[in-house]
XYZ file of C-alpha atoms in Angstrom:
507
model
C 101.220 93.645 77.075
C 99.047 95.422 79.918
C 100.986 97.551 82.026
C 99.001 96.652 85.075
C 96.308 94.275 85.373
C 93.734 94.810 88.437
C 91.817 91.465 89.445
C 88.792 93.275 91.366
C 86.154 96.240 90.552
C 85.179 97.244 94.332
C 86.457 100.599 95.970
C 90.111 99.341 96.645
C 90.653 98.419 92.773
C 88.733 101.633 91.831
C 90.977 103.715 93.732
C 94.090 102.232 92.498
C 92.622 102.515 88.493
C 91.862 106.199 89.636
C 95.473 106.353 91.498
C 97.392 105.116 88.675
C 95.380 106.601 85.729
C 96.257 110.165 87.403
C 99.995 109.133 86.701
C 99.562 108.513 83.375
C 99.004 104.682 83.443
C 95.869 102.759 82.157
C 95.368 100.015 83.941
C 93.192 96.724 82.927
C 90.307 96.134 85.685
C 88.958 92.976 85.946
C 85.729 91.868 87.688
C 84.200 88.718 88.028
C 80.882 90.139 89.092
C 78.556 90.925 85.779
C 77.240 94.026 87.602
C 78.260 96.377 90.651
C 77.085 94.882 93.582
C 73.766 96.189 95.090
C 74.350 94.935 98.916
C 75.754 98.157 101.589
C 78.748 96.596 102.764
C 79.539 99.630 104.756
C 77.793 102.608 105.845
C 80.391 105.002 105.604
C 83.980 106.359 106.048
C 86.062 106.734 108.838
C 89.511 108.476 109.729
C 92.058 109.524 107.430
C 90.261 108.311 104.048
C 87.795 111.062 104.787
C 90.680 113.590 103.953
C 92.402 111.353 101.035
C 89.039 111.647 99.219
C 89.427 115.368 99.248
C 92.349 115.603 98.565
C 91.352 113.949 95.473
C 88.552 116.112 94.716
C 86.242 113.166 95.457
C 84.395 114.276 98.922
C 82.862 117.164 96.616
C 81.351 114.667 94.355
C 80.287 112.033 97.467
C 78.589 114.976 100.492
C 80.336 118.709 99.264
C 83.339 120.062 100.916
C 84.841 118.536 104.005
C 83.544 119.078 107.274
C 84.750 119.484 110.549
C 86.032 116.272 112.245
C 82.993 114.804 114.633
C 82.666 116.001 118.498
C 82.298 111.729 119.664
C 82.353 108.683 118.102
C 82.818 104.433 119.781
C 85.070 102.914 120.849
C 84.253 99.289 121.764
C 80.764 100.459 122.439
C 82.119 103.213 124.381
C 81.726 107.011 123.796
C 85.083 108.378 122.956
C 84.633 112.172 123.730
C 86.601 114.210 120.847
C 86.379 116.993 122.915
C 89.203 116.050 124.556
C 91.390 115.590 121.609
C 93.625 118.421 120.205
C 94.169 117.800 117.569
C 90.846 115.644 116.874
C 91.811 113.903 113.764
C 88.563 112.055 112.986
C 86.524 112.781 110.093
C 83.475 110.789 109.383
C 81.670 110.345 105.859
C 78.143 109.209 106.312
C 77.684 107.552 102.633
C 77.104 103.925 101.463
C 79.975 101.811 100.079
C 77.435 101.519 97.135
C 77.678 105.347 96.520
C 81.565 105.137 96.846
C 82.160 102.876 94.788
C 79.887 104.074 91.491
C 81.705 107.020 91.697
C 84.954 105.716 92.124
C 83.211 103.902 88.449
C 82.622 107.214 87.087
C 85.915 108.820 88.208
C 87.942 105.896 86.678
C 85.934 106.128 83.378
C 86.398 110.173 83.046
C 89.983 109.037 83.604
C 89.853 106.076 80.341
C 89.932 103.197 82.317
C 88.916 100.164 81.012
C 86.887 97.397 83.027
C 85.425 94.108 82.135
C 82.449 93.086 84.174
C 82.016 89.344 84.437
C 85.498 88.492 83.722
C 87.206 86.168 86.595
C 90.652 85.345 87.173
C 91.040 81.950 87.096
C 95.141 81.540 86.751
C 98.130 82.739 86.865
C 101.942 82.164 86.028
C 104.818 84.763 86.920
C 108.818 85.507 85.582
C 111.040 87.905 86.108
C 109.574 90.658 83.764
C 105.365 90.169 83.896
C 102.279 87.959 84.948
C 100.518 85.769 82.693
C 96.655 85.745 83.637
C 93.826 83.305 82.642
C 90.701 84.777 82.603
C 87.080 82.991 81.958
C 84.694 85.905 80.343
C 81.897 86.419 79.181
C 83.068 84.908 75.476
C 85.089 82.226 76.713
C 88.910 81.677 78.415
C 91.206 84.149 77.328
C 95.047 85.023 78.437
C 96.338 88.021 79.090
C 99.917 89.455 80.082
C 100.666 92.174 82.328
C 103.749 94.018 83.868
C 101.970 93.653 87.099
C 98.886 92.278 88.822
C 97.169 93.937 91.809
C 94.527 91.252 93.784
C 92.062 93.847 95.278
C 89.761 91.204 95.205
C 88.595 90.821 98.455
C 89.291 88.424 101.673
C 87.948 85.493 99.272
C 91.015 86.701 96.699
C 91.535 84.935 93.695
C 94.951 86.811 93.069
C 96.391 85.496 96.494
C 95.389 81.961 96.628
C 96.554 81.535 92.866
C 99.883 83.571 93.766
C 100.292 81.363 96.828
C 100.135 83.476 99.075
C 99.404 82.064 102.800
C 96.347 84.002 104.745
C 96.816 83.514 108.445
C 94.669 84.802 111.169
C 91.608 83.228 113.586
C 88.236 82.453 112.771
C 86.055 83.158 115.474
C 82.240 81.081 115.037
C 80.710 82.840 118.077
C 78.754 85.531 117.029
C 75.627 86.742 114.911
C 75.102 89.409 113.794
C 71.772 90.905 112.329
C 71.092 94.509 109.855
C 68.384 95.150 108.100
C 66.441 98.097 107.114
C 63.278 98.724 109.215
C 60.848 101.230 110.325
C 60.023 102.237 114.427
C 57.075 103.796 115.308
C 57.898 107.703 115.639
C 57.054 107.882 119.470
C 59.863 105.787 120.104
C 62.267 108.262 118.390
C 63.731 111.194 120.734
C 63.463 114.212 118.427
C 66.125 115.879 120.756
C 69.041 113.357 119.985
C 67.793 111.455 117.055
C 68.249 108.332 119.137
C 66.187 105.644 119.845
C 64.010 104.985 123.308
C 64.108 101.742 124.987
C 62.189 101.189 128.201
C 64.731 100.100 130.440
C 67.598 102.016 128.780
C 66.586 105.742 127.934
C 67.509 106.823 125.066
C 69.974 104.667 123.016
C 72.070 107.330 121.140
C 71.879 106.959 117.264
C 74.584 105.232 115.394
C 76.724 104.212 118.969
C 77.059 100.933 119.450
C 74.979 100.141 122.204
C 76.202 96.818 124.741
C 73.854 94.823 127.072
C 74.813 91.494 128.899
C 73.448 89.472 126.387
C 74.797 91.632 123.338
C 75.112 94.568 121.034
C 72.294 97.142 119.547
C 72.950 99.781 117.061
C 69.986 101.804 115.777
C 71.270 104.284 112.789
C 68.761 106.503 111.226
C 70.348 107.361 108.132
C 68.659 109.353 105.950
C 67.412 106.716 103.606
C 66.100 104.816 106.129
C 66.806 103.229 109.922
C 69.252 100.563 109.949
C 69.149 98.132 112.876
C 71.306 95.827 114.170
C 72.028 93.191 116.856
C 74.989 91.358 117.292
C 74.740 88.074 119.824
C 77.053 85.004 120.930
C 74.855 82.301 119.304
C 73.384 79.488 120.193
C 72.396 76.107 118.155
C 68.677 77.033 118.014
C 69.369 80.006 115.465
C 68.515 79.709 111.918
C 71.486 78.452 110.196
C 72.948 80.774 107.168
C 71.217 79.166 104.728
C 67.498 80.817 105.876
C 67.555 84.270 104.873
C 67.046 86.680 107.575
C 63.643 88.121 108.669
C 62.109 91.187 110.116
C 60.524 88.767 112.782
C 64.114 87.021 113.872
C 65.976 90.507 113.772
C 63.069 91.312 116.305
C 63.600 88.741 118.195
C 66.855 89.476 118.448
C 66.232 92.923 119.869
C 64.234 91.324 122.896
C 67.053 89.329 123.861
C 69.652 91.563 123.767
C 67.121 94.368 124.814
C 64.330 92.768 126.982
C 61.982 94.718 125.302
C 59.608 94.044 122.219
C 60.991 96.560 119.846
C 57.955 96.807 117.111
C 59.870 96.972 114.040
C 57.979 97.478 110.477
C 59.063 97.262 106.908
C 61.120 99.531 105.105
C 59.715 102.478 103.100
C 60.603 103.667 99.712
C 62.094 101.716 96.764
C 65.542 100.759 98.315
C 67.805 98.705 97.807
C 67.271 97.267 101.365
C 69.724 95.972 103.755
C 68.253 91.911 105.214
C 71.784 90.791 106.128
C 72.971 87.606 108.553
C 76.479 87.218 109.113
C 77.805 84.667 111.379
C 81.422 84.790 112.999
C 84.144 86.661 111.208
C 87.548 86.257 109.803
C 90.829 88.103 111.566
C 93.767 87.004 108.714
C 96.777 89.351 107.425
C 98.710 87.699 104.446
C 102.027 86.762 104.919
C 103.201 89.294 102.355
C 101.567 92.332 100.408
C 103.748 91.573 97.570
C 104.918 88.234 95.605
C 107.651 89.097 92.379
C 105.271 90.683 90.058
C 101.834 89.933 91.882
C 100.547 92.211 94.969
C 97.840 92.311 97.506
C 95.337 95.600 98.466
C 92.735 96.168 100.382
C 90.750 92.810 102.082
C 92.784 90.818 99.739
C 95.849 91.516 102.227
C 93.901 91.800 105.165
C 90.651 91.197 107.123
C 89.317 92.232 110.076
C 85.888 92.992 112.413
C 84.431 95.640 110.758
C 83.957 97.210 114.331
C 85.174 100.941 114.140
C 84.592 100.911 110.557
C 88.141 100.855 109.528
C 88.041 98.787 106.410
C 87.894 101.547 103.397
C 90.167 103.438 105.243
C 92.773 101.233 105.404
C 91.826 99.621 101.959
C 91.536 102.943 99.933
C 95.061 104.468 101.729
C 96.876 101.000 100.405
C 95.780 102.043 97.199
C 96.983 105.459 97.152
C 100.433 104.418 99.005
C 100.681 101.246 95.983
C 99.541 103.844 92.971
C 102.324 105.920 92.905
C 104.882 103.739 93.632
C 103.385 101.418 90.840
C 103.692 103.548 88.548
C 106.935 105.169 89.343
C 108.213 101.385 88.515
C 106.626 101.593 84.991
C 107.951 104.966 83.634
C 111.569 103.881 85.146
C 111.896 106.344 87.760
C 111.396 104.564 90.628
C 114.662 104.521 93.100
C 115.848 101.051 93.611
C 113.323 98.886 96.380
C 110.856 101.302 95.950
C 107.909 98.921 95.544
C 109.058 97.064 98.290
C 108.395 99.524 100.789
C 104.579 99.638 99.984
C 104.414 96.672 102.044
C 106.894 97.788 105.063
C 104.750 100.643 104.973
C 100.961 99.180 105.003
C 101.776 95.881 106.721
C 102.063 97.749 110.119
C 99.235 99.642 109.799
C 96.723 96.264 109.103
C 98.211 95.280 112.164
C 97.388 97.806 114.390
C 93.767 97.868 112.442
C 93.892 93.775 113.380
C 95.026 94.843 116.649
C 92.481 97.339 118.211
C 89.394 95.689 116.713
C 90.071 92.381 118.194
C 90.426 94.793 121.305
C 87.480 96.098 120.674
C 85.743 93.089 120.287
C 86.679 92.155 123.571
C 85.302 94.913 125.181
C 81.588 94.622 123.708
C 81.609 90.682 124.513
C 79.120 89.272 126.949
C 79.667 88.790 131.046
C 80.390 89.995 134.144
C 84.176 90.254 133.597
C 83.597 92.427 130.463
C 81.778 94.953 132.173
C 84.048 95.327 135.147
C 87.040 95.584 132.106
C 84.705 98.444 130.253
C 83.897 100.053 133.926
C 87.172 100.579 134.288
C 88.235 101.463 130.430
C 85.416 103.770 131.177
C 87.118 105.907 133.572
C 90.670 105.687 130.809
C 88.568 106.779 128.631
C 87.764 110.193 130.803
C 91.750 111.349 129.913
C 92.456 113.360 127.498
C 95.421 111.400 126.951
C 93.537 108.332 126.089
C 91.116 109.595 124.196
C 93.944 111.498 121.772
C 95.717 108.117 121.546
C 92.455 106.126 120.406
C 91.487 108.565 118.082
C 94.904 109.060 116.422
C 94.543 105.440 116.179
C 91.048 104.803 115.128
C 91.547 107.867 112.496
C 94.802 106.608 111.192
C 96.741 109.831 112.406
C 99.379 107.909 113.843
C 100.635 106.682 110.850
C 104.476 107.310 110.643
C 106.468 106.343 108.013
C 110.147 105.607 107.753
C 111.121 109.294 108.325
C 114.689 110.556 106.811
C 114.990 113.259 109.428
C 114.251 114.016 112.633
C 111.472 116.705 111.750
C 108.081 116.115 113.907
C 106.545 116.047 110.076
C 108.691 113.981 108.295
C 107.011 110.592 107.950
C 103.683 112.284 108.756
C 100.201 112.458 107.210
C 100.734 116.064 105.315
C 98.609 118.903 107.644
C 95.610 120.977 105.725
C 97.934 123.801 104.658
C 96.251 127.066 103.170
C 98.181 128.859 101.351
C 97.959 132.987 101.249
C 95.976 133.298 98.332
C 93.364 131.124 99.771
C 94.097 127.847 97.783
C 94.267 124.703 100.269
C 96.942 122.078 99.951
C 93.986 119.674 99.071
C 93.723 121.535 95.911
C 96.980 120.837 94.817
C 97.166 117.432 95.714
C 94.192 116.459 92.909
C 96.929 115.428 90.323
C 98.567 113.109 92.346
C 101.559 114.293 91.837
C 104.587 114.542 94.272
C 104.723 118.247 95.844
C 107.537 121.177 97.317
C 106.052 123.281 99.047
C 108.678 126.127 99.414
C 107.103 128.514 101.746
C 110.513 130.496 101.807
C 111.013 131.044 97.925
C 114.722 129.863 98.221
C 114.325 125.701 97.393
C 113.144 125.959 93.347
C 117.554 125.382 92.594
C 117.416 122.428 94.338
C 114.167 120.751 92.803
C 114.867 121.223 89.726
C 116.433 118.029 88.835
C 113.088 116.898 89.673
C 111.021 119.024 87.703
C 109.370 116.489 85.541
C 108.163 114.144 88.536
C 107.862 117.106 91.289
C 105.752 120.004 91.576
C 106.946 123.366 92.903
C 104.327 125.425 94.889
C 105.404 128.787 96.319
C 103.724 131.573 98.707
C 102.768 131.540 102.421
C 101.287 129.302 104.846
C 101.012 129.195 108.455
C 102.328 126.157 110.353
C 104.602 123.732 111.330
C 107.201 123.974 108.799
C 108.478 126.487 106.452
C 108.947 123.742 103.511
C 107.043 120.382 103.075
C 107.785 117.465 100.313
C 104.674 115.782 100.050
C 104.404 112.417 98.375
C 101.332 111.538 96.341
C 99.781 109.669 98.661
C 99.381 112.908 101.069
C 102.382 111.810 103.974
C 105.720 114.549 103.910
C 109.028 113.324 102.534
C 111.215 115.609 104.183
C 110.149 118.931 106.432
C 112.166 122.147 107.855
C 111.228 124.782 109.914
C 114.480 126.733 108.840
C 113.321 130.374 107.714
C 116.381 130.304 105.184
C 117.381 126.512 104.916
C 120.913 126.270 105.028
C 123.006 123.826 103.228
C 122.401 120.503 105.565
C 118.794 121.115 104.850
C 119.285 121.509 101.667
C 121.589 118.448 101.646
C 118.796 116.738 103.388
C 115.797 117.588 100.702
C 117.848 116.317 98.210
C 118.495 113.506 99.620
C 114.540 112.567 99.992
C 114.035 113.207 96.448
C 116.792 110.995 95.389
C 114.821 108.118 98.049
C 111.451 108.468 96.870
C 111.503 109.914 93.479
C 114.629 108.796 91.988
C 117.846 109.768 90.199
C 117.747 113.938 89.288
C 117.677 114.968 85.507
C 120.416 116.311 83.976
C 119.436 120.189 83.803
């Protein structure tokens, strides 16, 4: 029997084989696709993810270390100013899902994962203690039986509809949207900015989302090669789905929403190139993350406008909140409802995603109603306030799980310690492994029931708290401030690492 079975090879089941492999559990990946996929389905990384991947070790591999978080990014095709956040928690990683996910392949192989390429899930049955799978390979039908089943399978998911699992939401027909790959003559390129200049419009900042009456531009010069894109409100006269998309309709495009000719050329160098239609788009949240033995990550739970680019980060951060938990289940240590909370935790955050890109959406839509809304979200969007609230939620950084005390950190996404001897906290966290930090030498009596699940790190740090529990998946357990933690804190510890982590040893 397979301890866990994933039904889906893309960046959400990568991370979770990487996720669970760190605690010393080889999962079965399953992918129905014969090869990784050569089409860019994102451009990048956005918000908290950035800081998961380091903490991982994995931001080295993708761009070096971590950067600073960016000075602006959009906000319904509106610059959001960071400079008027403090903290500004948004980090942005400029790399194509493509490049995430083969090393999120290469990862999960240095790690002895196993995954089979062109096998598809085609059934499944479910009791009280595993999952019975039908799968259609490459050889023929085969069954398999698992302790669990993950569906990161994407919005078209297999693992849900089989598990019967409802996937409401809206379907909105309206627009069309247009990327490809192209090349602009250099003159129309502003050297200063790196953005893009329209007659009519000045200079169209690179990779903002740029709204006209008639619809959206984005010009984004990454460094393989521009990427541009119009979105519109279509019309019957388009070419239908089935025609695939040229450079001479994506031009067109650009004059309507424009009113300019934009002379747009081939690509250069060998690709792969982006030539990408997509018409409307899916807003659906499943009705549950988890079903007995079968559960839901990534766009298989949840879909959304990709507006913001929030999808990997909320797709790669339900992996890392389902891995540990997963496997805390399968070596028996796991506290009693502990799986369950993976979905009171994620559920509200694919809401709020659901919630502020169909917002967003809203604000880039066509008329003269719109643009009196964005004239005066314009002016909101001069407060410092505002602009800390939309960023904390753009980013993720308002996450808050079920805290256990009333510590400002408890519940929180853990902050980018460094410790006296120079070592950050996102060199600890590479193991995946539940964390103490005991910045007051006095806690290592209380832990040690723990010892075999929970690391102890001592020394010095500057910050917010003079002790942290972190959990795997980077967000504290339990927090003081205390210099010498009395006994209620002490009470209190204990009692988070009986909630998350389980019954003590007997030492």
């Amino acid at each position: 029997m397979e301890d866990v079975v994933i039904a889906g090879a893309g960046p959400n089941g990568l991370m979770l084989a990487c996720e669970l492999a760190l605690a010393g559990v080889r999962p079965l990946v399953l992918e129905r696709l014969p090869e990784p996929a050569n089409e860019n389905r994102a451009n990048g990384l956005v918000g908290q993810v950035v800081r998961l991947l380091d903490r991982r070790g994995l931001h080295e591999r993708l761009a070096g270390p971590i950067g600073p978080p960016v000075p602006a990014f959009v906000f319904g095709a509106m610059r959001l100013d960071l400079t008027l956040a403090d903290p500004n928690p948004l980090h942005i990683l400029g790399v194509p899902q493509r490049q995430v996910e083969a090393m999120l392949n290469a990862r999960a192989a240095e790690l002895g994962v196993e995954i089979r390429r062109g096998h598809a899930l085609t059934g499944l049955t479910q009791d009280a203690d595993s999952v019975t799978v039908d799968v259609d390979g490459p050889g023929g039908g085969y069954r398999l039986t698992a302790r669990f089943l993950v569906g990161a399978d994407g919005g078209r998911s297999a693992t849900r509809k089989l598990a019967g699992i409802d996937f409401p939401g809206v379907t909105d027909d309206r627009t069309v949207s247009r990327t490809a790959h192209a090349t602009v003559p250099a003159e129309l390129t502003d050297p200063r900015s790196g953005g893009l200049r329209v007659p009519g419009h000045g200079v169209i900042p690179p990779f903002f989302h740029y709204r006209t009456e008639t619809g959206l531009f984005v010009y984004a010069p990454f460094p393989a090669g521009p990427l541009i894109s119009t979105t519109e409100w279509s019309n019957e006269e388009e070419a239908g789905d089935e025609t695939p998309l040229t450079l001479d309709e994506l031009r067109a495009s650009a004059r309507r929403v424009l009113g300019f000719d934009l002379p747009l050329g081939p690509p250069e160098g060998d690709g792969p190139h982006q030539l990408r239609r997509l018409r409307g788009g899916n807003t659906r949240l499943a009705e549950r993350f988890r079903d007995g033995r079968v559960l839901l990550v990534g766009d298989a739970a949840h879909v959304h406008s990709a507006i913001g680019g929030p999808g990997l980060n909320l797709g790669l951060q339900d992996a890392a909140g389902l891995g540990w938990k997963l496997a805390a289940e399968l070596h028996g240590w796991a506290p009693a409802g502990l799986l369950d909370t993976y979905e009171r935790e994620r559920r509200p955050v694919a809401e709020r995603v659901v919630m502020h890109t169909r917002a967003q959406a809203a604000l880039i839509a066509p008329g003269g109603n719109v643009t009196a809304l964005r004239e005066l979200f314009g002016e909101l969007l001069a407060l410092p306030s505002t602009v800390q609230h939309i960023a904390d939620l753009m980013s993720g950084a308002d996450i808050r799980y079920e805290p256990g005390t009333d510590h400002p950190l408890d519940g929180r996404w853990a902050p980018d310690l460094v410790l006296d001897n120079g070592i950050r906290l996102a060199e600890l966290t590479r193991t995946a492994r539940p964390l103490l930090l005991d910045f007051t030498g006095s806690l290592g009596d209380d832990v040690r029931g723990w010892a075999d699940r929970v690391d102890l790190v001592t020394g010095k740090a500057d910050g917010a708290a003079t002790a942290l529990l972190v959990r795997p998946d980077g967000y504290v357990a339990w927090a003081t401030s205390a210099a010498e933690p009395d006994e209620d804190d002490r009470k209190a510890l204990r009692a988070a690492l009986e909630r998350w982590f389980g019954h003590p040893l007997d030492v």
